[in-house]
Amino acid sequence: MNHLSLNKPTITYSPLISNPKLNPNKPYNIKTPSIDVVRKIGTAYDPKEIPSKMLLNLLKSGLTGKPVNEKFFVGRTYNDWVNMYNLSHQNAVMPTVFDGIKNNPKIKVPNDVLENMKINKDFAKNYHGYQERILKDLTEITAKNGIDTVQMKGIGFSMNYPNPTSRFGGDIDIFNYKHGTNPSDPKNNMSLIVDKITEKLGIETDTKHSKKHSHITYKNVPIENHRNFLDVECSPISKKMNNYLYKVIKPVEETLPHGTKILVPSKEFNTVFISFHAMQHYIGGGINFHHLADWAVHVNKHGLKVPEEAKGSKFEEFMYAFTNLANKHLGTNVKVPENKKLEDEIFNKMLHPEKTKGGILKPNTKNPIKILTYKYKNIAEGVIRRNEYWGTKESITKTVVKSFFAHLKKPKTILTAMFKV
């Protein structure tokens, strides 16, 4: 097995290029922030704007290996390339977009943009190897205590990508069960035991992080140690699909690039876990191209079989809409029912996380009326989405009042609420 360094990667994601008037022949002055400040989600652009189309074409090529239409890249301005760079940075897909550029050598990219993209690419590769070593350590620790560890999404799922190390992952999600037992039986869940083991070893462990999982930080890498796969108290569909995930987890062995053997869940598990995760981000307003790329990779390899437990639900509708977005933008070809309204809403949310559903843009002002109006719209739309998808009966008025009294308990936050978005 190849040696994997335990040292934290010495390079990190390069920053956004803030000045679109930089000389393309002069390398950008790169500063390397710590690994903890890697940004995954940020302001995006309109789907009709050139940078978005550039990104999607290159991302599609990076995922499929197919060439882009070169005519589309003729005459692109330096500003177009800077905006495309920033958009791919904000959505954590830059390494795969870089693969797309390498698949299309005739495309001319400004020198400093290409250099920054290569730094992102190199970081993703180094961090992938670093995560592999962390996961190797962790699985050896649990194995010594008679526990098997299953790694979900992230580095394990990256092996489905044409270039696994281009799939950037921020944290590691794990599920633990007693060795030699059926992982589908909740009584064999060893999550709480693993928390005690890591605490005993002096590893930072936050057992009160959430009811769904604890939060372990090992050598600067965040690890989510799952008690449940989904927020079972959030809604009936969450509980129903969580039970389904237990039933179909059926771990299989996967070998990572440096030879580390790990357990990963079944394709049936991933069908629900990946799409439900994306839907949660859509409901919460934080969905992006990174989620769509994962889904495209999965359905391209395995197709889509919606489990009976999801039939007739908003979750089923979301899976179809998300699949059609992958068909349209990332080269998959999985026939599912269309829902253009929902598809547009999801896509617009990916491109415009700074806008409300009604189109109100995050205000660039200190005017408290405009700021509070924007925040009210965001709260109201969040309540409506949660009620629609979770089947809850949350009140917009009560939610706003609850937020107001929360600020009253901490008076220092009132000014922040009024003058900062």
XYZ file of C-alpha atoms in Angstrom, residues 94 155 197 205 219 278 312 372 386:
9
model
C -13.925 23.341 -9.823
C -14.836 9.899 -0.342
C -14.048 5.418 22.130
C -16.159 14.691 20.116
C -6.706 15.874 12.748
C -30.076 17.317 -1.888
C -46.756 9.525 -4.013
C -35.990 43.164 7.298
C -41.096 23.029 4.916
